[in-house]
Every structure is written in structure tokens, then in C-alpha cells.
mmCIF file of C-alpha atoms in Angstrom:
data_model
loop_
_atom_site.group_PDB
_atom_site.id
_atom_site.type_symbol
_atom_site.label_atom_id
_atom_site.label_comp_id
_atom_site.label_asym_id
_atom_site.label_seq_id
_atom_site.Cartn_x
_atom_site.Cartn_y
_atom_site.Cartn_z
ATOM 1 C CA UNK A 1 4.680 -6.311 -0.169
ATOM 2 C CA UNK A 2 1.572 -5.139 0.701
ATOM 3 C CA UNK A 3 1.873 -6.549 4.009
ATOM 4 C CA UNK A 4 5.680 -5.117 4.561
ATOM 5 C CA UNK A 5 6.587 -3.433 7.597
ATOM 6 C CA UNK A 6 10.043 -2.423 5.957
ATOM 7 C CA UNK A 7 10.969 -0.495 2.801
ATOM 8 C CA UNK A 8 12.810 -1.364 -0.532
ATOM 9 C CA UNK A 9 16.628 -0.651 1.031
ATOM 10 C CA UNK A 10 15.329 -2.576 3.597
ATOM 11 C CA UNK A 11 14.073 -5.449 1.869
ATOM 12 C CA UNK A 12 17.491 -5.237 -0.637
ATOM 13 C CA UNK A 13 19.690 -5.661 2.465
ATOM 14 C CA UNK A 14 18.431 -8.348 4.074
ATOM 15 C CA UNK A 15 17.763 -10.284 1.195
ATOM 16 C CA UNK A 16 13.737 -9.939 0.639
ATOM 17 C CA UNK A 17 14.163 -8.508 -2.635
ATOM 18 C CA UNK A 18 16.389 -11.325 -4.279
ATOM 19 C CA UNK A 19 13.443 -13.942 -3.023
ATOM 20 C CA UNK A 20 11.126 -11.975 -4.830
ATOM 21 C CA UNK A 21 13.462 -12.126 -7.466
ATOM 22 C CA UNK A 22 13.668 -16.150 -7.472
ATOM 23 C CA UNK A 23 10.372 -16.276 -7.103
ATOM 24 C CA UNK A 24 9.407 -14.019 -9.918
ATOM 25 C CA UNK A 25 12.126 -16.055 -12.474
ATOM 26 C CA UNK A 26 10.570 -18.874 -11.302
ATOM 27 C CA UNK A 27 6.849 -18.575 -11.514
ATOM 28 C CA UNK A 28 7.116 -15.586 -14.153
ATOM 29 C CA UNK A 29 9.455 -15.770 -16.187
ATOM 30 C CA UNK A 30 10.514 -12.160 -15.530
ATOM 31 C CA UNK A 31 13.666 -10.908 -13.263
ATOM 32 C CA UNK A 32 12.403 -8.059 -10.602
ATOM 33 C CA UNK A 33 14.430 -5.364 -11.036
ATOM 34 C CA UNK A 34 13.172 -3.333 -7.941
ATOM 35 C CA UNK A 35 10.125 -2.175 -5.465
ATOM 36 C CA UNK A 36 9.816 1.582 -6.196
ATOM 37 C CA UNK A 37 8.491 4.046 -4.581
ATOM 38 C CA UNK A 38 8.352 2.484 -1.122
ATOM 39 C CA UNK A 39 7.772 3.590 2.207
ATOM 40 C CA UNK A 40 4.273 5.120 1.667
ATOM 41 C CA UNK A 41 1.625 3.715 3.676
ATOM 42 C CA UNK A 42 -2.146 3.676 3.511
ATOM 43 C CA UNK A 43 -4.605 5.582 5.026
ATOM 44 C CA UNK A 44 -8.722 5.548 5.502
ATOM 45 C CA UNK A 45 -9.714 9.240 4.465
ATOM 46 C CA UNK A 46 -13.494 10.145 4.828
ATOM 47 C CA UNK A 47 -16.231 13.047 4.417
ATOM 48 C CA UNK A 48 -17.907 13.018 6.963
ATOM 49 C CA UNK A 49 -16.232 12.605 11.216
ATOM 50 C CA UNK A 50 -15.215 8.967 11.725
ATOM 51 C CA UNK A 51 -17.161 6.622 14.229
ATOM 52 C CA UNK A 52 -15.538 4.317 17.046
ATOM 53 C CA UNK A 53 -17.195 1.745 19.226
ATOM 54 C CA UNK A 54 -17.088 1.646 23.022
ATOM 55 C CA UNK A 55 -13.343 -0.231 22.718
ATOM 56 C CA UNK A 56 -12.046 2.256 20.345
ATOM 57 C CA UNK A 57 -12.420 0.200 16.945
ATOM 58 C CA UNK A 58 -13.421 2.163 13.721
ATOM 59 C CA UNK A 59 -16.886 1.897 13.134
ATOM 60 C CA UNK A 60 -17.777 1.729 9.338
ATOM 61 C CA UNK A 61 -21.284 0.471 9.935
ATOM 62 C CA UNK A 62 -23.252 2.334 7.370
ATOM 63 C CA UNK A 63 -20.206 4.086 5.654
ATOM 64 C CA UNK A 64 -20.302 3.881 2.231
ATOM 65 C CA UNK A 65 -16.370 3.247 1.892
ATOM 66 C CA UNK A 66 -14.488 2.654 -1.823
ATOM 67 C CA UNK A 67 -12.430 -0.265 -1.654
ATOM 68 C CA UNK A 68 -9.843 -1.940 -3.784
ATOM 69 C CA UNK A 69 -8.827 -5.346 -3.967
ATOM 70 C CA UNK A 70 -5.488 -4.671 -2.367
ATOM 71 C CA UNK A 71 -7.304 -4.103 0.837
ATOM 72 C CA UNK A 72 -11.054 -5.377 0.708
ATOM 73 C CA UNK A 73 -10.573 -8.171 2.603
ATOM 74 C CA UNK A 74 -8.921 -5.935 5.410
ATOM 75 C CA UNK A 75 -12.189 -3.916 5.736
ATOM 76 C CA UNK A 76 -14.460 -6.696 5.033
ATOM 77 C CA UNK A 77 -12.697 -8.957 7.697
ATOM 78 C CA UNK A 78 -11.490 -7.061 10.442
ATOM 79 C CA UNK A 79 -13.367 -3.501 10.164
ATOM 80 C CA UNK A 80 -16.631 -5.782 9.123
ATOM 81 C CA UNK A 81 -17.556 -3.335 6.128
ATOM 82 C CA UNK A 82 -19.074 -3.790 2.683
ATOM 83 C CA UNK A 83 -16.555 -1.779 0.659
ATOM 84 C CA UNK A 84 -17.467 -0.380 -2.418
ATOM 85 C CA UNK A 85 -14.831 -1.134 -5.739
ATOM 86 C CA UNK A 86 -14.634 1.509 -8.085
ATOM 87 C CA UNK A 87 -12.130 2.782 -10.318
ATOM 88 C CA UNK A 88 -9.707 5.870 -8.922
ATOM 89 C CA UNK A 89 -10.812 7.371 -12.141
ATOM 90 C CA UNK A 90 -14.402 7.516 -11.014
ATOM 91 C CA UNK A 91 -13.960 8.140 -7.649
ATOM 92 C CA UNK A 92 -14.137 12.051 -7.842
ATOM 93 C CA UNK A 93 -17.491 11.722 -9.500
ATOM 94 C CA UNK A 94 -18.264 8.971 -6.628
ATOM 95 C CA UNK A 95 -17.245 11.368 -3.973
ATOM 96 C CA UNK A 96 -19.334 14.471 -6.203
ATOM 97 C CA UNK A 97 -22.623 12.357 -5.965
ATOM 98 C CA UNK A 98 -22.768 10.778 -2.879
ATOM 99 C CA UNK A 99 -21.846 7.095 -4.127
ATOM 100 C CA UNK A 100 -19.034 7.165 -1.659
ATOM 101 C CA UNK A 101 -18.183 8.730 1.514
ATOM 102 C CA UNK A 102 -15.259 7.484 2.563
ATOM 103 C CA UNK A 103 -11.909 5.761 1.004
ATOM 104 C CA UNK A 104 -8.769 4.064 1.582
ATOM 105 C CA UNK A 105 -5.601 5.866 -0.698
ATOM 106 C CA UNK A 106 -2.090 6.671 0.446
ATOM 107 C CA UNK A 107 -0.515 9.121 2.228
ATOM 108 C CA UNK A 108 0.489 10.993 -1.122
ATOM 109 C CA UNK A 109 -2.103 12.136 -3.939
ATOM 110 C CA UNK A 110 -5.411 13.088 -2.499
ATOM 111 C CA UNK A 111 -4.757 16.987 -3.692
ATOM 112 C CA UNK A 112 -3.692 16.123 -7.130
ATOM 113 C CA UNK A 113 -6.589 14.333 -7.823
ATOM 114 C CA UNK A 114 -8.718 17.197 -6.086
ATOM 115 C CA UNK A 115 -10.455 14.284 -3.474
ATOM 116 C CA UNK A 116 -9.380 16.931 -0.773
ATOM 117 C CA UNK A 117 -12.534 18.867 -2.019
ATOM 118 C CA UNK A 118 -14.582 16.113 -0.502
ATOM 119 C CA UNK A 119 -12.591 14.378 1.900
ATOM 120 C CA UNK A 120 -12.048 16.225 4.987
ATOM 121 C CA UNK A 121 -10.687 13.588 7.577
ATOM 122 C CA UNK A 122 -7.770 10.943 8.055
ATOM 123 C CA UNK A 123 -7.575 8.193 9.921
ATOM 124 C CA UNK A 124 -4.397 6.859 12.095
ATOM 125 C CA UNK A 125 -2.650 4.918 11.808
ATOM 126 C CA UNK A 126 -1.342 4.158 8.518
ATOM 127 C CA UNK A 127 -1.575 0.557 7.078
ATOM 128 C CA UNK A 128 -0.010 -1.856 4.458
ATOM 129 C CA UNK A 129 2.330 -0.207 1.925
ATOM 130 C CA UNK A 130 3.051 0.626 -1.530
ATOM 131 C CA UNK A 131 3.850 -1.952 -4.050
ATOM 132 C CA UNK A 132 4.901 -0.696 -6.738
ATOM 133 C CA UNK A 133 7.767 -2.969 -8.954
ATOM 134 C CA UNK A 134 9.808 -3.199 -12.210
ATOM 135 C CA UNK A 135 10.085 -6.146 -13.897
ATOM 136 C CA UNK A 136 11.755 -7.050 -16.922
ATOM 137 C CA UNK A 137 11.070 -10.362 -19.174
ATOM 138 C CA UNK A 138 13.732 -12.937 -18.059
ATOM 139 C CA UNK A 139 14.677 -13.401 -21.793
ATOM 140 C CA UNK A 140 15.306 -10.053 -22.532
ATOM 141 C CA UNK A 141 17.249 -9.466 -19.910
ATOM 142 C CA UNK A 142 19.774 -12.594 -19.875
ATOM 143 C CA UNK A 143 20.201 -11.599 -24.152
ATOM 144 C CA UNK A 144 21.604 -7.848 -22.313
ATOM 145 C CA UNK A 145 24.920 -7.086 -21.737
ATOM 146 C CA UNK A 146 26.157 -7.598 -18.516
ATOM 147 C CA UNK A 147 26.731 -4.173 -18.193
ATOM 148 C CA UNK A 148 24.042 -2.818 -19.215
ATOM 149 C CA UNK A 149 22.614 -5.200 -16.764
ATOM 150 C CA UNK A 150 24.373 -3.776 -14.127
ATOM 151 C CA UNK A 151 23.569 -0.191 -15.172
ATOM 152 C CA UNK A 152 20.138 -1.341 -14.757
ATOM 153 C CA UNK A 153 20.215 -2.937 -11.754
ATOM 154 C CA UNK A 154 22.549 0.086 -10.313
ATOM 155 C CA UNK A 155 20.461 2.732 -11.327
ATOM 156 C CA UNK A 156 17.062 0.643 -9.567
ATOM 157 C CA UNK A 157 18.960 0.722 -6.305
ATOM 158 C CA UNK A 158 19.853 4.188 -6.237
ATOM 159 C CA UNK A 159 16.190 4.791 -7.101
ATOM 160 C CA UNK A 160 14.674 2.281 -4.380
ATOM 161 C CA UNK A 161 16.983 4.725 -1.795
ATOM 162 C CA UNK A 162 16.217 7.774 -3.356
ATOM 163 C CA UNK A 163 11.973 7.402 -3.604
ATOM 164 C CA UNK A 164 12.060 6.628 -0.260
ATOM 165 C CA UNK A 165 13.684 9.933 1.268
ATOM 166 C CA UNK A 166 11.732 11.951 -1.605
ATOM 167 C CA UNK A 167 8.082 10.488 -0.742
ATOM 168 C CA UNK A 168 8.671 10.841 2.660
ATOM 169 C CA UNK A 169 9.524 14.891 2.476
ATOM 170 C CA UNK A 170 6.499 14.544 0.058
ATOM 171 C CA UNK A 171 4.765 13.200 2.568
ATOM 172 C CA UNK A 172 4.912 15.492 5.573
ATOM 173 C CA UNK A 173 4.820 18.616 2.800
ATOM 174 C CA UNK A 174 1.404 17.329 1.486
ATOM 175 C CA UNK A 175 -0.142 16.455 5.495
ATOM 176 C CA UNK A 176 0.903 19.833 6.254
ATOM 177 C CA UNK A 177 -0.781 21.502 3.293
ATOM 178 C CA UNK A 178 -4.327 19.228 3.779
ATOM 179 C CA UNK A 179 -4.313 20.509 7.403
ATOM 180 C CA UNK A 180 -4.257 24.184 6.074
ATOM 181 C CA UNK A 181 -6.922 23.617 3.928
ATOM 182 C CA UNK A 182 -8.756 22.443 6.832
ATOM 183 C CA UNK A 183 -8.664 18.697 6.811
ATOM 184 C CA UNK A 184 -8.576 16.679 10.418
ATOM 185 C CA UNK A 185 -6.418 14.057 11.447
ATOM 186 C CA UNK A 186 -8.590 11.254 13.791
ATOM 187 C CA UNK A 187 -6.271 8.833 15.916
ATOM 188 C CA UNK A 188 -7.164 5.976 17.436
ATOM 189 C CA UNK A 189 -6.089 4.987 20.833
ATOM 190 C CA UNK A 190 -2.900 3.217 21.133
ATOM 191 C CA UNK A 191 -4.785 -0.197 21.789
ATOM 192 C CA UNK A 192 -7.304 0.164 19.150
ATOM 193 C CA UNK A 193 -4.437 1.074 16.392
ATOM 194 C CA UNK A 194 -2.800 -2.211 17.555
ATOM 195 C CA UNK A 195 -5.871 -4.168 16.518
ATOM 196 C CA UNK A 196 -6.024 -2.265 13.760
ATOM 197 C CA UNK A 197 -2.840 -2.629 12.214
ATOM 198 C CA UNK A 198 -2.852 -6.067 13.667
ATOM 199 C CA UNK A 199 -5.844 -6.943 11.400
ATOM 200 C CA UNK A 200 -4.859 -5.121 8.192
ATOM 201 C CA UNK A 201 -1.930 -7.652 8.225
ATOM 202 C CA UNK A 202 -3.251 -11.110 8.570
ATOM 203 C CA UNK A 203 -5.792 -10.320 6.448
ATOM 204 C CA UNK A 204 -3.383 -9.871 3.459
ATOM 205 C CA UNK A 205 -1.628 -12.257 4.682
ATOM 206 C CA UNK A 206 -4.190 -15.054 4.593
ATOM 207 C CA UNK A 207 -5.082 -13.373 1.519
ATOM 208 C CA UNK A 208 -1.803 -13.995 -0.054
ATOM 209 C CA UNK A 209 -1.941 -17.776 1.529
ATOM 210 C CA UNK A 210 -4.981 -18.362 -0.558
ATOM 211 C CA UNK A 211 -3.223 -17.444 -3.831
ATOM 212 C CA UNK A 212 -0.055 -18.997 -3.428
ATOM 213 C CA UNK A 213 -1.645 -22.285 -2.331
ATOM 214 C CA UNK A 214 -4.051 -22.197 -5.291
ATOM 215 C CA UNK A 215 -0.743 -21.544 -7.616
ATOM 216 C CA UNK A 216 0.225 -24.855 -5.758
ATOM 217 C CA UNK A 217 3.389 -23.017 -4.109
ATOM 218 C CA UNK A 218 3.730 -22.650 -0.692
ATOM 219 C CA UNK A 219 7.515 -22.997 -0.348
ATOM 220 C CA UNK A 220 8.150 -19.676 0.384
ATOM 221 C CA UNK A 221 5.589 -18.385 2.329
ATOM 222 C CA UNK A 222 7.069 -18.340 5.702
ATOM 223 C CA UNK A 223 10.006 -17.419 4.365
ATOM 224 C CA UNK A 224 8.690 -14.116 3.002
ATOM 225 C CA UNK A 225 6.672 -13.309 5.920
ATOM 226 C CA UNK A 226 10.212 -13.637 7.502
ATOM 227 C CA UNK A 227 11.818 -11.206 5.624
ATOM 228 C CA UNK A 228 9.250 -8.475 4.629
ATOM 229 C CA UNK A 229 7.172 -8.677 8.366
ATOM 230 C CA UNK A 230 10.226 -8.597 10.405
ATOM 231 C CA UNK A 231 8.439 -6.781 12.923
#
């Protein structure tokens, strides 16, 4: 999901989502009812004016940058920094004293959690994407009716097409206010956001390799990357 370069409708049509689904019944126990919220994308966001190399490649060297698991091993990997994990609860307070300088969050969010007070720079291009999924225990659901399974399941589609449209008018509504306020967009040249991107996604993906062969499954691995990396 992480990894995705298409959306939930997406992912519903061409038959992403009901792997997922298998998957999940198979290895969980649970049946996936939908990926919400999808669409949003990732960005670096920093305090002070990014740095690039002589090829165009973000230079973190020095940056004290918050990380998360989702995407550590892109900026360990490929942007060769030594990311910082800390709660998003903490990270005001991290941005406040200095801990941190710089952090990876969506697109959406940085003003409701008042990081814009700090943060006064994003980086392009966008990586990865949201992840966000319902999931229901496989027991409970096969005891429901099948109509209220298909409520269920109808009103989860409607919502996978809905969040999309909504987060994206979110979206530009939100860049446009952070530019007001004074915030900068940096892009990087065309070539260097190819590497970029380029890196943020086989990392994740050789990240998810490790798991799934450790879980002893790879059946479905090229399979996915099929589906959910189409391009």
C-alpha cells in the first residue's frame, strides 16, 4: 500500500483490493473491508532551506529528520540519513526544542497539529501513500447477514470514492493556505525526483520482501507489486 502508485477505486477495479482481501482471510483471520482515505501522498517538510548535491539529490547530511517506520528505510537507504523515531504526539515539542528539524508527514495535517509554526519548507515530489484500512474479524463477519454484509461492503466503496475526491480538494485548500502563511515549496529537478521516487519504492518494497519471506509467504508478492505498482 505504502508503495501504491494507484488509489483505493483503483485498486477495487482491477482487483488489488480482493488480493488483499485473500490475503488478509488467509494470514489474519480478518476480511478487509476497504483502504480509506487514499490518494494522499507523503512529503519531507523541514525548518530550515533544504540541501542538494551537485546531481540534484536531497542532501540530509546533518539534518536532524523524524522518521517513522513506514519510511525509515527509504531515508536510511536511498537519502543515506539517520532518521530520528518519535511519536507524532511529541513531535511539536521535538520541533519546539530543537530535537528535530525536519520530518516526513502527508500532504494533509501539518496546520492542525500547529507543525506549520516550525516547519517552513516542502519538498517535491510526493512519495509512498496513505494506508489506512478497515478490517473486520472473519468470524464476525461470516455470523452477519448477508445484507448487512453488503450494506457494509456498499457503504466502504462509496467511501473509498468519496475520500479520495474530498482529500484531494483538502489537499490543494491546505497547500494554498501554508503558502500564505509563508511556507516554500522546494522541487527537485525532474531527474533527481526520478531517483527519488525511484528509491522511496524499492526500499518499501524490499522492505515488505523481508516480512513476507520471514512470515514464510512469498506467493503473492509479485502479484501485488503487479497490481498496486502498475506504473
Amino acid at each position: 500500500m505504502v508503495a501504491s502508485t494507484i488509489d483505493g477505486p483503483a485498486a477495487r477495479k482491477n482487483g488489488g483490493t480482493e488480493l488483499f482481501n485473500q490475503i488478509h482471510q488467509k494470514r489474519m483471520g480478518v476480511h478487509y473491508l476497504g483502504w480509506m482515505d487514499s490518494g494522499i501522498k507523503f512529503n519531507i517538510w523541514s525548518v530550515k532551506e533544504p540541501k542538494f548535491d551537485a546531481q540534484g539529490n536531497l542532501d540530509l547530511r546533518g539534518v536532524k529528520l523524524r522518521g517513522n517506520p513506514i519510511y525509515n528505510a527509504f531515508f536510511e537507504k536511498t537519502l543515506g540519513a539517520s532518521p530520528i523515531t518519535i511519536p507524532s504526539t511529541e513531535h511539536y515539542t521535538a520541533l519546539e526544542r530543537g530535537t528535530v528539524d525536519a520530518s516526513g508527514w502527508t500532504q494533509i495535517g501539518i496546520m492542525d497539529l500547529n507543525w506549520d509554526k516550525y516547519l517552513k519548507y516542502r519538498i517535491e515530489p510526493a512519495f509512498f501513500s496513505t494506508d489506512l484500512g478497515v478490517v473486520v474479524n472473519q468470524k464476525r463477519w461470516s455470523s452477519l447477514s448477508p445484507k448487512s454484509r453488503e450494506i457494509l461492503q456498499k457503504v466502504a466503496i462509496e467511501h473509498e470514492v468519496a475520500s479520495v475526491k474530498a482529500l484531494a480538494e483538502l489537499r490543494v485548500k491546505e497547500f494554498a493556505e501554508l503558502e500564505r502563511r509563508g511556507l516554500k515549496v522546494v522541487t527537485m529537478s525532474p531527474e533527481a525526483a526520478k531517483r527519488y521516487l525511484a528509491g522511496a519504492r524499492a526500499s518499501t518494497l524490499a522492505r515488505m520482501k523481508e516480512r513476507v519471506e520471514k512470515a514464510g509467504g512469498m506467493e503473492n508478492y509479485d502479484r501485488m507489486i503487479q497490481l498496486f505498482t502498475p506504473n
